[in-house]
Short mmCIF file of C-alpha atoms in Angstrom, two decimals:
data_model
loop_
_atom_site.label_atom_id
_atom_site.label_comp_id
_atom_site.label_asym_id
_atom_site.label_seq_id
_atom_site.Cartn_x
_atom_site.Cartn_y
_atom_site.Cartn_z
CA MET A 722 -81.31 76.27 21.79
CA LYS A 723 -80.34 80.13 22.24
CA LEU A 724 -81.43 81.69 25.62
CA LEU A 725 -81.62 85.00 27.09
CA LEU A 726 -80.82 85.52 30.66
CA VAL A 727 -81.95 88.63 32.32
CA GLU A 728 -80.65 88.94 35.97
CA ARG A 729 -79.68 91.81 37.95
CA GLU A 730 -77.03 90.05 40.51
CA THR A 731 -73.58 89.74 38.55
CA ARG A 732 -72.70 86.44 40.36
CA LEU A 733 -76.03 84.84 39.92
CA MET A 734 -76.14 85.70 36.31
CA SER A 735 -72.63 84.26 35.87
CA ALA A 736 -73.42 81.08 37.76
CA LEU A 737 -76.62 80.62 35.66
CA SER A 738 -74.85 81.13 32.17
CA GLY A 739 -72.37 78.90 33.22
CA LEU A 740 -74.65 76.15 34.16
CA LEU A 741 -77.06 76.53 31.09
CA ARG A 742 -73.88 76.44 28.59
CA LYS A 743 -72.67 73.04 30.54
CA ASN A 744 -75.94 71.83 29.50
CA GLY A 745 -75.83 72.63 25.78
CA TYR A 746 -77.35 76.20 25.69
CA LEU A 747 -76.20 79.31 23.79
CA VAL A 748 -76.49 81.99 26.40
CA ASP A 749 -76.68 86.03 25.96
CA SER A 750 -77.18 87.99 29.14
CA ALA A 751 -78.34 91.25 30.67
CA LEU A 752 -77.81 93.11 33.96
CA ASN A 753 -81.21 95.47 33.65
CA GLY A 754 -84.46 95.20 31.85
CA LYS A 755 -83.81 97.89 29.50
CA ASN A 756 -80.68 96.01 27.64
CA GLY A 757 -82.34 92.86 28.01
CA PHE A 758 -85.79 94.19 26.31
CA GLU A 759 -83.94 95.70 23.41
CA MET A 760 -81.83 92.30 23.12
CA ALA A 761 -85.09 90.27 23.49
CA CYS A 762 -86.70 92.37 20.53
CA THR A 763 -84.22 91.43 18.07
CA GLY A 764 -86.14 87.99 17.67
CA THR A 765 -83.22 85.82 17.72
CA TYR A 766 -83.75 83.94 21.14
CA ASP A 767 -85.47 80.62 21.53
CA ILE A 768 -86.12 81.13 25.25
CA ILE A 769 -85.94 84.29 27.79
CA ILE A 770 -85.05 83.61 31.63
CA LEU A 771 -86.16 87.11 33.00
CA ASN A 772 -85.73 88.11 36.92
CA ARG A 773 -88.84 89.80 38.16
CA THR A 774 -87.26 92.51 40.06
CA LEU A 775 -84.69 94.61 37.41
CA PRO A 776 -83.10 98.02 37.39
CA GLU A 777 -84.29 100.47 34.58
CA MET A 778 -87.18 98.17 33.41
CA ASP A 779 -88.93 95.90 35.95
CA GLY A 780 -89.77 91.92 34.89
CA LEU A 781 -93.31 92.79 34.72
CA SER A 782 -93.12 95.76 32.36
CA PHE A 783 -90.78 94.10 30.33
CA LEU A 784 -93.14 91.38 29.68
CA LYS A 785 -96.14 93.25 29.42
CA GLU A 786 -94.29 95.56 26.77
CA PHE A 787 -92.76 92.37 25.04
CA ARG A 788 -96.11 90.57 24.70
CA GLY A 789 -97.97 93.76 23.55
CA SER A 790 -95.46 94.11 20.84
CA GLY A 791 -96.46 90.75 19.26
CA TYR A 792 -93.45 88.58 20.41
CA ASN A 793 -94.27 85.08 21.40
CA THR A 794 -90.92 83.75 22.67
CA PRO A 795 -91.43 81.50 25.84
CA VAL A 796 -90.26 83.63 29.17
CA LEU A 797 -89.89 82.05 32.22
CA ILE A 798 -89.81 84.55 35.34
CA LEU A 799 -87.67 84.01 38.55
CA SER A 800 -88.76 85.62 41.54
CA GLY A 801 -88.55 85.82 45.45
CA LYS A 802 -91.95 87.03 45.12
CA ASP A 803 -93.47 83.48 45.31
CA SER A 804 -97.30 83.99 46.32
CA PRO A 805 -100.09 82.72 44.40
CA GLN A 806 -101.12 86.31 43.52
CA ALA A 807 -97.45 86.88 42.34
CA ARG A 808 -97.45 83.88 40.01
CA ALA A 809 -100.81 84.83 38.86
CA GLU A 810 -100.00 88.18 37.81
CA GLY A 811 -96.89 87.15 36.17
CA LEU A 812 -98.62 84.46 34.14
CA ASN A 813 -101.44 86.53 33.61
CA LEU A 814 -99.18 89.08 31.57
CA GLY A 815 -97.72 86.30 28.99
CA ALA A 816 -95.37 84.26 31.24
CA ASP A 817 -95.02 80.83 30.26
CA ASP A 818 -93.67 79.47 33.73
CA TYR A 819 -92.82 81.10 36.93
CA LEU A 820 -90.15 80.08 39.32
CA GLY A 821 -89.86 81.20 42.94
CA ILE A 822 -86.30 81.87 44.31
CA PRO A 823 -84.27 80.32 45.84
CA PHE A 824 -84.72 77.49 43.62
CA ALA A 825 -83.03 73.78 42.74
CA ILE A 826 -80.86 73.97 40.05
CA GLU A 827 -82.08 70.45 39.03
CA GLU A 828 -85.59 72.18 38.94
CA LEU A 829 -84.73 75.26 36.79
CA LEU A 830 -82.96 72.87 34.20
CA ALA A 831 -86.09 70.76 34.13
CA ARG A 832 -88.56 73.73 33.46
CA VAL A 833 -86.19 75.21 30.69
CA GLN A 834 -85.94 71.97 29.16
CA ALA A 835 -89.95 71.59 29.19
CA LEU A 836 -90.05 74.96 27.64
CA VAL A 837 -87.69 73.46 24.89
CA ARG A 838 -89.84 70.38 24.36
CA ARG A 839 -92.95 72.71 24.21
CA LYS A 840 -91.37 74.83 21.42
CA ASN A 841 -89.63 72.11 19.40
CA THR A 842 -93.47 70.40 19.47
CA GLU A 843 -95.23 73.40 18.28
CA MET A 844 -92.40 74.05 15.72
CA VAL A 845 -93.00 70.28 14.20
CA LYS A 846 -96.50 70.93 14.42
CA ASN A 847 -96.69 73.95 12.74
CA GLU A 848 -93.97 73.12 10.44
CA LEU A 849 -92.69 76.48 9.14
CA VAL A 850 -93.54 76.78 5.04
CA VAL A 851 -93.29 79.98 2.65
CA GLY A 852 -94.23 79.35 -0.62
CA ASN A 853 -93.36 75.74 -1.94
CA LEU A 854 -90.51 75.79 0.84
CA LYS A 855 -91.28 73.72 4.25
CA PHE A 856 -88.69 73.42 7.08
CA ASN A 857 -88.71 70.76 9.68
CA PRO A 858 -86.37 72.16 12.56
CA ARG A 859 -85.74 69.05 14.20
CA LYS A 860 -84.57 67.39 11.70
CA LEU A 861 -82.94 70.26 10.00
CA GLN A 862 -84.56 69.30 6.87
CA ILE A 863 -85.93 71.53 4.04
CA THR A 864 -88.47 70.16 1.61
CA GLU A 865 -89.12 71.81 -1.86
CA GLY A 866 -91.37 69.77 -4.03
CA ASN A 867 -90.15 66.10 -4.13
CA SER A 868 -86.64 67.44 -3.24
CA VAL A 869 -85.32 66.90 0.22
CA THR A 870 -81.94 68.81 1.69
CA ARG A 871 -80.12 68.52 4.92
CA LEU A 872 -78.97 71.91 6.44
CA THR A 873 -76.16 72.57 9.11
CA LEU A 874 -77.04 73.99 12.28
CA LYS A 875 -76.02 77.28 11.50
CA GLU A 876 -78.05 77.18 8.07
CA ALA A 877 -81.04 75.93 9.89
CA LEU A 878 -80.97 78.74 12.53
CA LEU A 879 -80.43 81.15 9.47
CA LEU A 880 -83.30 79.74 7.61
CA GLU A 881 -85.51 79.48 10.94
CA LEU A 882 -84.83 83.40 11.10
CA PHE A 883 -85.74 84.09 7.37
CA MET A 884 -88.86 81.98 7.55
CA SER A 885 -90.26 83.25 10.84
CA ASN A 886 -89.96 86.83 9.57
CA SER A 887 -91.08 86.09 6.11
CA GLU A 888 -91.70 89.24 3.81
CA LYS A 889 -89.95 91.51 6.82
CA VAL A 890 -86.25 92.81 6.43
CA VAL A 891 -84.05 90.69 8.34
CA THR A 892 -80.90 93.06 9.32
CA LYS A 893 -76.92 91.43 8.93
CA GLU A 894 -76.88 92.41 12.78
CA GLN A 895 -79.88 90.36 13.86
CA ILE A 896 -78.31 87.38 11.45
CA ALA A 897 -74.97 87.91 13.42
CA GLU A 898 -76.68 88.01 16.82
CA LYS A 899 -78.61 84.53 15.83
CA LEU A 900 -75.86 82.79 14.76
CA TRP A 901 -73.09 83.97 17.22
CA GLY A 902 -74.28 85.94 19.82
CA PHE A 903 -75.18 89.38 20.72
CA PHE A 904 -71.81 90.25 21.76
CA ALA A 905 -70.05 88.29 19.56
CA ASP A 906 -67.40 90.26 17.19
CA THR A 907 -68.47 88.83 14.03
CA ASP A 908 -67.76 89.86 10.55
CA ILE A 909 -70.31 90.82 8.17
CA ALA A 910 -68.55 88.47 5.48
CA ALA A 911 -69.21 85.77 7.60
CA VAL A 912 -72.91 86.55 7.32
CA ASN A 913 -72.94 86.97 3.79
CA LEU A 914 -71.00 83.86 3.41
CA TYR A 915 -73.76 82.12 5.39
CA VAL A 916 -76.44 83.48 3.47
CA HIS A 917 -74.53 82.35 0.16
CA TYR A 918 -74.33 78.75 1.61
CA LEU A 919 -78.16 78.68 2.20
CA ARG A 920 -78.68 79.88 -1.18
CA LYS A 921 -76.73 77.31 -2.74
CA LYS A 922 -78.72 74.55 -0.82
CA ILE A 923 -82.33 76.01 -1.60
CA LYS A 924 -82.94 76.26 -5.31
CA ASN A 925 -86.10 78.25 -5.41
CA PHE A 926 -85.27 80.51 -2.43
CA ASN A 927 -86.49 83.88 -3.13
CA LEU A 928 -84.18 85.77 -0.68
CA ARG A 929 -84.02 89.46 -1.99
CA THR A 930 -81.10 91.36 -0.75
CA ILE A 931 -81.70 94.79 0.56
CA ARG A 932 -78.61 96.84 0.15
CA GLY A 933 -76.45 97.82 2.62
CA ILE A 934 -79.29 96.32 5.11
CA GLY A 935 -80.05 92.74 5.03
CA TYR A 936 -82.24 90.26 3.41
CA SER A 937 -85.88 89.63 2.79
CA LEU A 938 -87.61 86.27 2.35
CA GLU A 939 -90.59 86.70 -0.34
CA ALA A 940 -93.37 83.93 -0.32
CA ASN A 941 -93.15 82.83 -3.72
CA SER A 942 -91.01 80.04 -5.40
CA THR A 943 -89.07 81.93 -7.72
CA MET A 944 -85.50 83.04 -6.69
CA GLU A 945 -84.66 86.43 -7.50
CA SER A 946 -80.66 86.61 -8.52
CA ALA A 947 -79.08 88.81 -6.07
CA ASN A 948 -75.33 89.47 -5.06
CA ASN A 949 -74.04 89.69 -1.52
#
């Protein structure tokens, strides 16, 4: 699972990032709402942990605009405002959970894990399907007709990104952010290589190359030949 942590206090951000990484999560972080919003809108994160009080763009404005733009990524709000009214305000704007500050580390991890379980359950119930291609994200497994193929973790992350954005252009920058993190210094050649790996495993994968930009997954079963 890949998380985005948007937290204004450097020390807390560093501590939480380290804690989450120790518990097996990939973590990117931002110190203000504006940068966090831009990162969130790449669509590469599984869960967002969002402080309500942020510079440049406060957490509630972030959440309202994020949901208004059609993104459904689970969001956990952290806030020193912990009254019933404050909680209701955050939840009514689209937050999936709300945790008051200060909080116990164990509770934060439990709430994040609950969002992970919910997301995994939804993904299994709503098995990703594009044309005759079916993807089970928990098993890292794809099915085409009677053919079943296993994927590596990065191949699965890449396929999930393409299938969740079927018929849309996914840029090479978005792919790099999904696979290696927002601040990773990744050679675009590595992106091309993983797309190549994925194409070899899926015979009828209509993944069209958009020259100089990225790729687009089209919802039919005929693979369109294209070079990186």
